[in-house]
GROMACS .gro file of C-alpha atoms in nm:
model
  382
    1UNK     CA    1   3.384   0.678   1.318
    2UNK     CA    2   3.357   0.766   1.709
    3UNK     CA    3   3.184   1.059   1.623
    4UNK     CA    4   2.955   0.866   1.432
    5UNK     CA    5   2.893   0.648   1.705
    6UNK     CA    6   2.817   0.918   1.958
    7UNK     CA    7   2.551   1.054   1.744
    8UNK     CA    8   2.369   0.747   1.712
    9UNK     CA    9   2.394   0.749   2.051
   10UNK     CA   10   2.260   1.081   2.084
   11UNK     CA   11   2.010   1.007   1.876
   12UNK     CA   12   1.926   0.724   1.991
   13UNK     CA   13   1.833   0.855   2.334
   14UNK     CA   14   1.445   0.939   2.275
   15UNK     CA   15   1.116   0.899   2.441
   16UNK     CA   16   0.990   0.591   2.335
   17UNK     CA   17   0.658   0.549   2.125
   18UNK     CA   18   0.444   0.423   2.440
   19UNK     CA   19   0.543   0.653   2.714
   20UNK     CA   20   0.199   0.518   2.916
   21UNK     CA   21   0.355   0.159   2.950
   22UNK     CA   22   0.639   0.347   3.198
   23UNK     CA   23   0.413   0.242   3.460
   24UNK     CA   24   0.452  -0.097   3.453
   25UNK     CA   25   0.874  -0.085   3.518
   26UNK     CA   26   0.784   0.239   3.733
   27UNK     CA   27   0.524   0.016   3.942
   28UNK     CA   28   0.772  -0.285   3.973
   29UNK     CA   29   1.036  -0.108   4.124
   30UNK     CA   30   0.813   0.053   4.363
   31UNK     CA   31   0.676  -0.254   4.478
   32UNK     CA   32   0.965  -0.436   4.482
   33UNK     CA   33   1.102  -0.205   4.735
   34UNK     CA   34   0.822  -0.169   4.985
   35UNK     CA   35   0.769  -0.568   4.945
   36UNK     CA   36   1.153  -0.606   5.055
   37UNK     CA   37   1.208  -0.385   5.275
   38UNK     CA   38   0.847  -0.519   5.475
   39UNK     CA   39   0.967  -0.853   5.440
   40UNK     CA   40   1.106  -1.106   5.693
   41UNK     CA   41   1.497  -1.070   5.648
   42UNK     CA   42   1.536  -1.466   5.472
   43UNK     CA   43   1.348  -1.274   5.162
   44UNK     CA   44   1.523  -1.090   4.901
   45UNK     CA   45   1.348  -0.980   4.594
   46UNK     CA   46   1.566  -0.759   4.491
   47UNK     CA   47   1.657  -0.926   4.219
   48UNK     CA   48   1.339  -0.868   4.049
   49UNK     CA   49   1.477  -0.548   4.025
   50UNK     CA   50   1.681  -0.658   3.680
   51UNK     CA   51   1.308  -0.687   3.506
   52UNK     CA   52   1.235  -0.345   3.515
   53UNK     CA   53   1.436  -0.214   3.284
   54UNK     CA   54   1.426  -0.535   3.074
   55UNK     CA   55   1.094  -0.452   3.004
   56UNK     CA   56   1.140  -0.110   2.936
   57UNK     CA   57   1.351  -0.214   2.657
   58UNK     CA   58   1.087  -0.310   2.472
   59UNK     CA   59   0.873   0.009   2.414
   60UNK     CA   60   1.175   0.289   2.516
   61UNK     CA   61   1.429   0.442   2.341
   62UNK     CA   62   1.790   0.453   2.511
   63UNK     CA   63   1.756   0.802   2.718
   64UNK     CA   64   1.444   0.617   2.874
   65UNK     CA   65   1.564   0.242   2.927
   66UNK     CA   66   1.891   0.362   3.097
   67UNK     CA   67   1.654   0.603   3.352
   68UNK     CA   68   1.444   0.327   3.475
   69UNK     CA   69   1.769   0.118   3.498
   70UNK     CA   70   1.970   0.412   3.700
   71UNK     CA   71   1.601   0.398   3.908
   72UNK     CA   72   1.632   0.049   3.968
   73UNK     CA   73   2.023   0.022   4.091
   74UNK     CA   74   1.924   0.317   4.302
   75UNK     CA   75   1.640   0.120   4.450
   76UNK     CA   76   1.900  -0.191   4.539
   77UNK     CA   77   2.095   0.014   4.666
   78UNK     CA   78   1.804   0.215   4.886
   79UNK     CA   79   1.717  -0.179   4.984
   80UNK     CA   80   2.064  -0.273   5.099
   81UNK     CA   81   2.036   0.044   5.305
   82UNK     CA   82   1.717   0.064   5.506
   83UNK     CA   83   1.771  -0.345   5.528
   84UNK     CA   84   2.155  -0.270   5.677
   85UNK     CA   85   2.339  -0.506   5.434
   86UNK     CA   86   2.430  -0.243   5.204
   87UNK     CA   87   2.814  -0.318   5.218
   88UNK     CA   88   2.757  -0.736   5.197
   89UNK     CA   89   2.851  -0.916   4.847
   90UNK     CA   90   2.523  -1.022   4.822
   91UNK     CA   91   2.387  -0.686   4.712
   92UNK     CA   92   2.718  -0.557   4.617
   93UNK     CA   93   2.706  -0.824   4.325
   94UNK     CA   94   2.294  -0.734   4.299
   95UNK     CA   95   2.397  -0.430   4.197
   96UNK     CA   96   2.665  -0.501   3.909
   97UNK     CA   97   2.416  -0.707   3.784
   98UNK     CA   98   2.150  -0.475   3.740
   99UNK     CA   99   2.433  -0.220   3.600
  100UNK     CA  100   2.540  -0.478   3.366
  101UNK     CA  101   2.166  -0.575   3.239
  102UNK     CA  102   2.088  -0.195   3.242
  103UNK     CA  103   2.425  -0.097   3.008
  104UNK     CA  104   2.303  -0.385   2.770
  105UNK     CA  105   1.947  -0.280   2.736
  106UNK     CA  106   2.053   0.038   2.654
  107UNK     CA  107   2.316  -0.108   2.386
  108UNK     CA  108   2.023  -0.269   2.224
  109UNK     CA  109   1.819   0.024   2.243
  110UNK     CA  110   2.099   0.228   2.071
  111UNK     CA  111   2.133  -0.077   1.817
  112UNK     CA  112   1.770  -0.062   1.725
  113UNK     CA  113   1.725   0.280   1.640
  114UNK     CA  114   2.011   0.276   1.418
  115UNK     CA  115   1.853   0.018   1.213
  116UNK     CA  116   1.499   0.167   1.263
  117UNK     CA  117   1.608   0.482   1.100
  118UNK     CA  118   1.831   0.273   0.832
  119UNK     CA  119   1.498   0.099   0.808
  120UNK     CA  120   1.277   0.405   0.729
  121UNK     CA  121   1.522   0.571   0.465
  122UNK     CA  122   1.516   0.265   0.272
  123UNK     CA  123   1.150   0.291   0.290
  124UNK     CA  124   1.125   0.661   0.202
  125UNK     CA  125   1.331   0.571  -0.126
  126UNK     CA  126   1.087   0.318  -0.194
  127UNK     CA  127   0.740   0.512  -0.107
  128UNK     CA  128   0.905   0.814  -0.367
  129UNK     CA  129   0.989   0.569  -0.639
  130UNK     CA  130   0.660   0.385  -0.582
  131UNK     CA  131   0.464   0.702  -0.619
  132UNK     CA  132   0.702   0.809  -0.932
  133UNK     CA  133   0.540   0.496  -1.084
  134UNK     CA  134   0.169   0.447  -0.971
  135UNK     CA  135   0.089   0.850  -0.995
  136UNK     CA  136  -0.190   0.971  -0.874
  137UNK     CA  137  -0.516   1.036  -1.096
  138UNK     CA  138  -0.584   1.360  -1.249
  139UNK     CA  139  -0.872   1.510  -1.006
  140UNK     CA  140  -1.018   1.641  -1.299
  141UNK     CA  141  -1.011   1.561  -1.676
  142UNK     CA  142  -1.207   1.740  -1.864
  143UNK     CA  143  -1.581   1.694  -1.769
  144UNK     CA  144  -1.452   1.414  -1.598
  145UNK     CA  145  -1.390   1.347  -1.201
  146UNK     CA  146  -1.175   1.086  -1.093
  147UNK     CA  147  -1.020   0.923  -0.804
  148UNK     CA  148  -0.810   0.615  -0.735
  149UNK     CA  149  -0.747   0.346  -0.519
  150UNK     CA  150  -0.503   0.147  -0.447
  151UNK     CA  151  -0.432  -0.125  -0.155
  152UNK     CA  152  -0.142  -0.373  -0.174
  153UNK     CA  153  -0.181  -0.773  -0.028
  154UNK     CA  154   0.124  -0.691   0.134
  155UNK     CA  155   0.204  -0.443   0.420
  156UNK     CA  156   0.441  -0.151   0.401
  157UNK     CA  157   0.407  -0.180   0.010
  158UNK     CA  158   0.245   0.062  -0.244
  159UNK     CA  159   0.285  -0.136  -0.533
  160UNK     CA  160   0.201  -0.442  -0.601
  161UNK     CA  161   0.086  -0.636  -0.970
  162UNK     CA  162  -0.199  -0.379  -1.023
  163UNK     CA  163  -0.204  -0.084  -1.194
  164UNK     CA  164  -0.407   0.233  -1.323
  165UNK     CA  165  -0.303   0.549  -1.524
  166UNK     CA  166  -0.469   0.843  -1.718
  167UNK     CA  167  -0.383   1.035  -2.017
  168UNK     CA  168  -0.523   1.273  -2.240
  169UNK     CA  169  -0.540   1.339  -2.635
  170UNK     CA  170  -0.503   1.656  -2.834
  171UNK     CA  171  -0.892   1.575  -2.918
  172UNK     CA  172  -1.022   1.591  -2.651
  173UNK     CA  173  -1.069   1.276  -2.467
  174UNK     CA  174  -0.943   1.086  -2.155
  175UNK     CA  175  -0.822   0.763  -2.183
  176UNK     CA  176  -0.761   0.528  -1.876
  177UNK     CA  177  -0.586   0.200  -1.847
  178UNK     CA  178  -0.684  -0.040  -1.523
  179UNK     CA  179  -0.492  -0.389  -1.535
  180UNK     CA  180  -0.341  -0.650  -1.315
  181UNK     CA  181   0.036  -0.809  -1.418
  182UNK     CA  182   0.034  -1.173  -1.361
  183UNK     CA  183   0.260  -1.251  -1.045
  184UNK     CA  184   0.384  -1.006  -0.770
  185UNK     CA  185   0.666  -0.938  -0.602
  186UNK     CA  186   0.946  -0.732  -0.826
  187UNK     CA  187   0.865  -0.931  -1.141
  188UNK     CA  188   0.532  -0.802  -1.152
  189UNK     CA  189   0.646  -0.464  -1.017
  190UNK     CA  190   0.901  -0.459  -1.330
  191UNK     CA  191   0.616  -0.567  -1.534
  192UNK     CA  192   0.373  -0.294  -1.403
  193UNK     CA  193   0.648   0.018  -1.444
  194UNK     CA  194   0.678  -0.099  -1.855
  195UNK     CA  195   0.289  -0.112  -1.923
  196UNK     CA  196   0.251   0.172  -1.735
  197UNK     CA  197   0.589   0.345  -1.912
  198UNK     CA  198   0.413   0.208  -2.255
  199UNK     CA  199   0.105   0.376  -2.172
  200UNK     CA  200   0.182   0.719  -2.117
  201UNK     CA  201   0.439   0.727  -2.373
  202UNK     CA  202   0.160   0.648  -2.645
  203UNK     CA  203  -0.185   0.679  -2.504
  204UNK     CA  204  -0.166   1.040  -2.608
  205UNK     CA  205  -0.021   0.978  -3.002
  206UNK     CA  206  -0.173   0.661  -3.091
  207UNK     CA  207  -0.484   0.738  -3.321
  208UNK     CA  208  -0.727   0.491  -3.210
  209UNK     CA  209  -0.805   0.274  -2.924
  210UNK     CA  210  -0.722  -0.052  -3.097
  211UNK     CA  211  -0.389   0.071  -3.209
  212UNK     CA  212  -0.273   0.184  -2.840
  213UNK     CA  213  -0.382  -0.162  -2.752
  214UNK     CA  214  -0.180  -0.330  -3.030
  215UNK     CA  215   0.151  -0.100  -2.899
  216UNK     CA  216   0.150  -0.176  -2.564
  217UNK     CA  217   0.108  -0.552  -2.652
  218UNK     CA  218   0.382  -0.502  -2.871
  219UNK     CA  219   0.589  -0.341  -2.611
  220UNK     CA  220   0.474  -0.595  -2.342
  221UNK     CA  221   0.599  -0.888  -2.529
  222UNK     CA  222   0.947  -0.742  -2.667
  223UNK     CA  223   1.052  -0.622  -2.328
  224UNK     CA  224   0.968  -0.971  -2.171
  225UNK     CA  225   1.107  -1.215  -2.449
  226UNK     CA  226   1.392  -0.950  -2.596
  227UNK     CA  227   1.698  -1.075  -2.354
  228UNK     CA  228   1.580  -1.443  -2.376
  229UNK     CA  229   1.685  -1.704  -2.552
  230UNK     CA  230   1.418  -1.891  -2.836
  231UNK     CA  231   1.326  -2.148  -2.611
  232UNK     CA  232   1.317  -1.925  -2.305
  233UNK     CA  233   1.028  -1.719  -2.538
  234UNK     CA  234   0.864  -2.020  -2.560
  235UNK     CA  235   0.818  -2.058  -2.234
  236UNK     CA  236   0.729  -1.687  -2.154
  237UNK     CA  237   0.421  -1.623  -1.878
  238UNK     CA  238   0.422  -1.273  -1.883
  239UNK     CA  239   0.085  -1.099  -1.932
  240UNK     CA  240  -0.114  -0.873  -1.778
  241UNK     CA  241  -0.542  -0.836  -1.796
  242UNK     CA  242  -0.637  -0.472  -1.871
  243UNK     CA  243  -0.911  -0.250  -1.965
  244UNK     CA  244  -0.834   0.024  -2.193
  245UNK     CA  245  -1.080   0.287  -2.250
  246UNK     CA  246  -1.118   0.654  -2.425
  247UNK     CA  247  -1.382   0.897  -2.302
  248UNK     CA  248  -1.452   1.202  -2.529
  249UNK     CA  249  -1.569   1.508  -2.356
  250UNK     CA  250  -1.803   1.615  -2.580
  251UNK     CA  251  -2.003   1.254  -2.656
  252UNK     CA  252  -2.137   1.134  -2.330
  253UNK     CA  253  -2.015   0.788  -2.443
  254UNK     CA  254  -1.747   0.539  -2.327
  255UNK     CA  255  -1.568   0.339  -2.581
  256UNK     CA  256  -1.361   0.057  -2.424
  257UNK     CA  257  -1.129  -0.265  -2.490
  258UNK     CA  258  -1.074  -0.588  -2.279
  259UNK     CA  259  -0.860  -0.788  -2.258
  260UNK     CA  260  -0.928  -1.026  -2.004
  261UNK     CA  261  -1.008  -0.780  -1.747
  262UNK     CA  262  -1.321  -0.769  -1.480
  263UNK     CA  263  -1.616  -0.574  -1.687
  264UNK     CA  264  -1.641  -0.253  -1.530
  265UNK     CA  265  -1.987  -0.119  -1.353
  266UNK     CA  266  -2.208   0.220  -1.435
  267UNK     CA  267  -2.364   0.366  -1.149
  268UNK     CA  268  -2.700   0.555  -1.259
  269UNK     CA  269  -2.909   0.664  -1.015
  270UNK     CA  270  -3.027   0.371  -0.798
  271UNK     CA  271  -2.920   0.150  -1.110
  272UNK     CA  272  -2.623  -0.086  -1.147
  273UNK     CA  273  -2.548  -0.146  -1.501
  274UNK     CA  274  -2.239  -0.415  -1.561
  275UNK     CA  275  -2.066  -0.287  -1.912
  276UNK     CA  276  -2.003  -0.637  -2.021
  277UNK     CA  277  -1.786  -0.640  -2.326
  278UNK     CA  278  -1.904  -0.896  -2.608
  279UNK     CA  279  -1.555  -0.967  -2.732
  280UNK     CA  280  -1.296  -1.016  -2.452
  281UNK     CA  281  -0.996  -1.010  -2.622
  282UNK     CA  282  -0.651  -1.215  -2.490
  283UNK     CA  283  -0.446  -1.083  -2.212
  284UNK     CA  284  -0.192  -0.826  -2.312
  285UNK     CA  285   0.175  -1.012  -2.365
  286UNK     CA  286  -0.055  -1.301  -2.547
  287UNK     CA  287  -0.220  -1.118  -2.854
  288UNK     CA  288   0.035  -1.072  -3.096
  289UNK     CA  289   0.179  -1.436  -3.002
  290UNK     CA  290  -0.114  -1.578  -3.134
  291UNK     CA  291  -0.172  -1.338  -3.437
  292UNK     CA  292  -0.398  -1.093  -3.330
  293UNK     CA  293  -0.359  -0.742  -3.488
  294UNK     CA  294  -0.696  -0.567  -3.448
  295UNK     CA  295  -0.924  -0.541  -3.135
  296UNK     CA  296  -1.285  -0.457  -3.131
  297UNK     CA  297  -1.421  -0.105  -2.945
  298UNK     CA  298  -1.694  -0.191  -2.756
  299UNK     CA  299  -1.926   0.157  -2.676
  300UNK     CA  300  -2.153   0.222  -2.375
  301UNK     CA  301  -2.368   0.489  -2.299
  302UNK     CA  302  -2.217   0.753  -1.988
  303UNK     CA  303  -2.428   1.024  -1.929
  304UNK     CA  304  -2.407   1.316  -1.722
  305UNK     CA  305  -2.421   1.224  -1.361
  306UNK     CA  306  -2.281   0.856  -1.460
  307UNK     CA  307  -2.075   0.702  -1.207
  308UNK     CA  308  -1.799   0.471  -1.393
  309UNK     CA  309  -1.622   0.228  -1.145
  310UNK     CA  310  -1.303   0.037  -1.288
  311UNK     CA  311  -1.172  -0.224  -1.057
  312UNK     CA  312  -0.902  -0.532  -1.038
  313UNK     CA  313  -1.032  -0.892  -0.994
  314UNK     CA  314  -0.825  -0.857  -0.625
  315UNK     CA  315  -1.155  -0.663  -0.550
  316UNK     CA  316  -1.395  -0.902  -0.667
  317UNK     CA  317  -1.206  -1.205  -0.553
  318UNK     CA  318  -1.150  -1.117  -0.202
  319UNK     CA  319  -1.291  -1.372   0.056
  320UNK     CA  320  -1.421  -1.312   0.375
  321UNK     CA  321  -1.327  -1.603   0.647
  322UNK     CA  322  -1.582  -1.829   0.524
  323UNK     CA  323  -1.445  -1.810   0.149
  324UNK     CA  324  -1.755  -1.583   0.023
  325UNK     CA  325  -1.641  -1.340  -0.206
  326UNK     CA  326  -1.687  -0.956  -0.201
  327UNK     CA  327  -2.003  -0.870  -0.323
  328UNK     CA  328  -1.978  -0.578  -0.514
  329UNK     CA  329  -2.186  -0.510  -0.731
  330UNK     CA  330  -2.486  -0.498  -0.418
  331UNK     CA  331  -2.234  -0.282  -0.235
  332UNK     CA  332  -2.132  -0.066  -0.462
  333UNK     CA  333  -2.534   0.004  -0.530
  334UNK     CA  334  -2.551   0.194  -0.190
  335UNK     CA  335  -2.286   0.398  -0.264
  336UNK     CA  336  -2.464   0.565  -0.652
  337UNK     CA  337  -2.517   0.936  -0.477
  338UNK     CA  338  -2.126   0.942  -0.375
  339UNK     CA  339  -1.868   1.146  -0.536
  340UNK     CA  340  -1.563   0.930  -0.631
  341UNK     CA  341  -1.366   1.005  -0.367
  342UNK     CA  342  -1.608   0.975  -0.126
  343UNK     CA  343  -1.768   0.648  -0.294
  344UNK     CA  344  -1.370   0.501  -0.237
  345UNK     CA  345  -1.375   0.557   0.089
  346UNK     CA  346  -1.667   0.369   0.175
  347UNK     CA  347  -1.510   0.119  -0.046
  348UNK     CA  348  -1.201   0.107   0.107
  349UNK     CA  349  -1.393   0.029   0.440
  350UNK     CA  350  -1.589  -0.201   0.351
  351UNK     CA  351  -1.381  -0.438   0.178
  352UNK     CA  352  -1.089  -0.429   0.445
  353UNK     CA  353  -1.386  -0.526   0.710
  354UNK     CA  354  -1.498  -0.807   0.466
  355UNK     CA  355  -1.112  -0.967   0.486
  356UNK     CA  356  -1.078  -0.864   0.812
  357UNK     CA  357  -0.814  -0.594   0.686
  358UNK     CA  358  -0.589  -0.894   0.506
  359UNK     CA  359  -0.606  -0.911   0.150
  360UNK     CA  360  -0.453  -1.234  -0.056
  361UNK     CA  361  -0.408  -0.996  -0.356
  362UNK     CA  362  -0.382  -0.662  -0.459
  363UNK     CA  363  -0.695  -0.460  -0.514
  364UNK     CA  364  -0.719  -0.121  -0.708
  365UNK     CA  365  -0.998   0.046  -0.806
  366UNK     CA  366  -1.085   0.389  -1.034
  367UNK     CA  367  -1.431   0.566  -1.002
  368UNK     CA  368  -1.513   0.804  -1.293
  369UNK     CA  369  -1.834   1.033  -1.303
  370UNK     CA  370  -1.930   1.300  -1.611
  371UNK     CA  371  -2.023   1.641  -1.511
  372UNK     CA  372  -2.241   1.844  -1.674
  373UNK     CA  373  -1.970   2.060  -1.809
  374UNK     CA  374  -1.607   2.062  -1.818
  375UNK     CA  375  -1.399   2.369  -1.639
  376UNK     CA  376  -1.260   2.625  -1.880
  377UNK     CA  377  -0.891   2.583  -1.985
  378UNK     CA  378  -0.649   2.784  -1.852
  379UNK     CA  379  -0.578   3.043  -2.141
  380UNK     CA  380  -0.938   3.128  -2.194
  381UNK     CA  381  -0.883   3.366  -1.921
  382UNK     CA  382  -0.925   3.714  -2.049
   0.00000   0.00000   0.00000
């Protein structure tokens, strides 16, 4: 346990993350002492002494904060001195005090980095778990490039209510799912990991788009009602809008399902095209409670050179500090000559300076665009 202790010590003894703001204890000690010592002999401000390394406590690690405080004892001390009351109680008890503040600023400092670094372990458990969950996009699928976006309401978080994933079939499509669980906090992040766990389990075996949809509705609803009692089903708010969609490589077609979800946009050329689904289907938790067992496939053209852009209604619905929403679609038809990744970024930007970098909800967003051709796989190497 001691030796435990002296290592956080040790460790604890580090340049601080603002090394610049050393001036301002640095400067107060220095003036302090030429303003005393020039002084008429009735003035003492020695005492201001004590703020110097009270301050320094607030940007310095421990090595640091107990310098400036060894610096400023040294300086009473130098005052007592060239003043000639060095061996008076007045400065004798100047000094204790300015050894006792000192030894205390440096307790805290030694305090605070233990927790800091307590602090960022728990958050490196939760950044890997949170990017076990929400992986990242294939770069490429097929003829397909894609990137993804994701920016959390809240700070320090990854994940939030929102969610995207990709899979591919033995046939030779890509099929995506964009949605947003109601709620946030960890019962939409428990709600988020099982669509996304029901996803990539059966995007890949599930025949048809309509019958993936009818699984992870299936799936949605069991895990959420399966511990709870008849009337606690009854009373069940669990559901989650989504888009699912299937994009064969060799049909320059989209086919997609909604359910409840924003329609999603087709950048061609300097054309916005919204891909407005005629039937919108229920939520997914809510279409098998109220007897739905087949969805309809809408299809859209996407052509080589097609831009697809999925998004969450956190985009959509984010309000600027006079309540006007984010307006989209006339953004996003400056951005039509942009790769995906580049098109995000300028996304990204833009809507962070619309909220003034404060979202209410979650936003994520997936931009798709065909190539002409797709890259060979990798055993067609000679």
């Amino acid at each position: 346990m001691a030796l435990r202790a002296w290592l956080d010590v040790r460790r604890s003894w580090r340049q601080g993350h603002a090394p610049a703001l050393l001036v301002i204890p640095l400067g107060l000690i220095i003036a302090v002492c030429v303003v005393d010592v020039l002084s008429p002999p009735h003035i003492h401000l020695g005492p201001l002494l004590v703020a110097a390394p009270a301050i320094t406590v607030a940007f310095a690690g421990a090595r640091t904060t107990a310098a400036v405080g060894a610096l400023a004892v040294a300086a009473q001390v130098l005052i007592g001195v060239l003043r000639g009351v060095s061996g008076t109680a007045n400065i004798q008890a100047q000094v204790a005090a300015l050894i006792v503040v000192s030894a205390v600023c440096v307790a805290v400092c030694v305090v605070r980095g233990r927790r800091e670094r307590q602090l960022h372990q728990v958050r490196s458990v939760a950044e890997a778990a949170q990017r076990v969950l929400l992986r990242p996009l294939p770069v490429r699928a097929g003829p397909l490039q894609i990137a993804g976006l994701y920016i959390p309401a809240e700070e320090e978080a990854e994940l939030g209510g929102d969610l995207y994933a990709a899979a591919r079939t033995a046939h030779r499509n890509t099929r995506l799912l964009i949605g947003d669980v109601r709620g946030s906090g960890l019962g939409a992040i428990s709600n988020t990991a099982l669509l996304l766990g029901a996803f990539r389990a059966a995007a890949h075996r599930q025949a048809t788009l309509p019958r993936l949809a009818i699984h992870l509705d299936a799936a949605f609803r069991w895990d959420a009602s399966q511990w709870r009692s008849r009337t606690e089903q009854d009373t069940i708010e669990d559901f989650a809008t989504a888009l699912l969609l299937d994009i064969p490589d060799d049909d320059p077609v989209v086919h997609l399902i909604s359910c409840g979800h924003p329609p999603p946009l087709i950048l061609r050329g300097d054309r916005l095209i919204p891909l407005a689904a005629q039937a919108s289907h229920l939520p997914i938790g809510f279409g098998g409670a109220f007897g739905i067992t087949d969805y309809a496939v809408q299809t859209f053209p996407f052509e080589v050179g097609d831009l697809l852009l999925l998004y969450t209604d956190g985009v959509i619905e984010a309000r600027d500090n006079e309540g006007r929403f984010y307006p989209l679609t006339e953004r996003a038809s400056q951005w039509t000559t942009d790769d995906p990744d580049e098109l995000l970024r300028h996304l990204q930007d833009d809507l962070l300076a619309h909220v003034h970098a404060h979202l209410d909800d979650d936003a994520a967003v997936v931009a798709i665009r065909r190539t002409a051709s797709a890259p060979p796989p990798p055993d067609s190497a000679v």
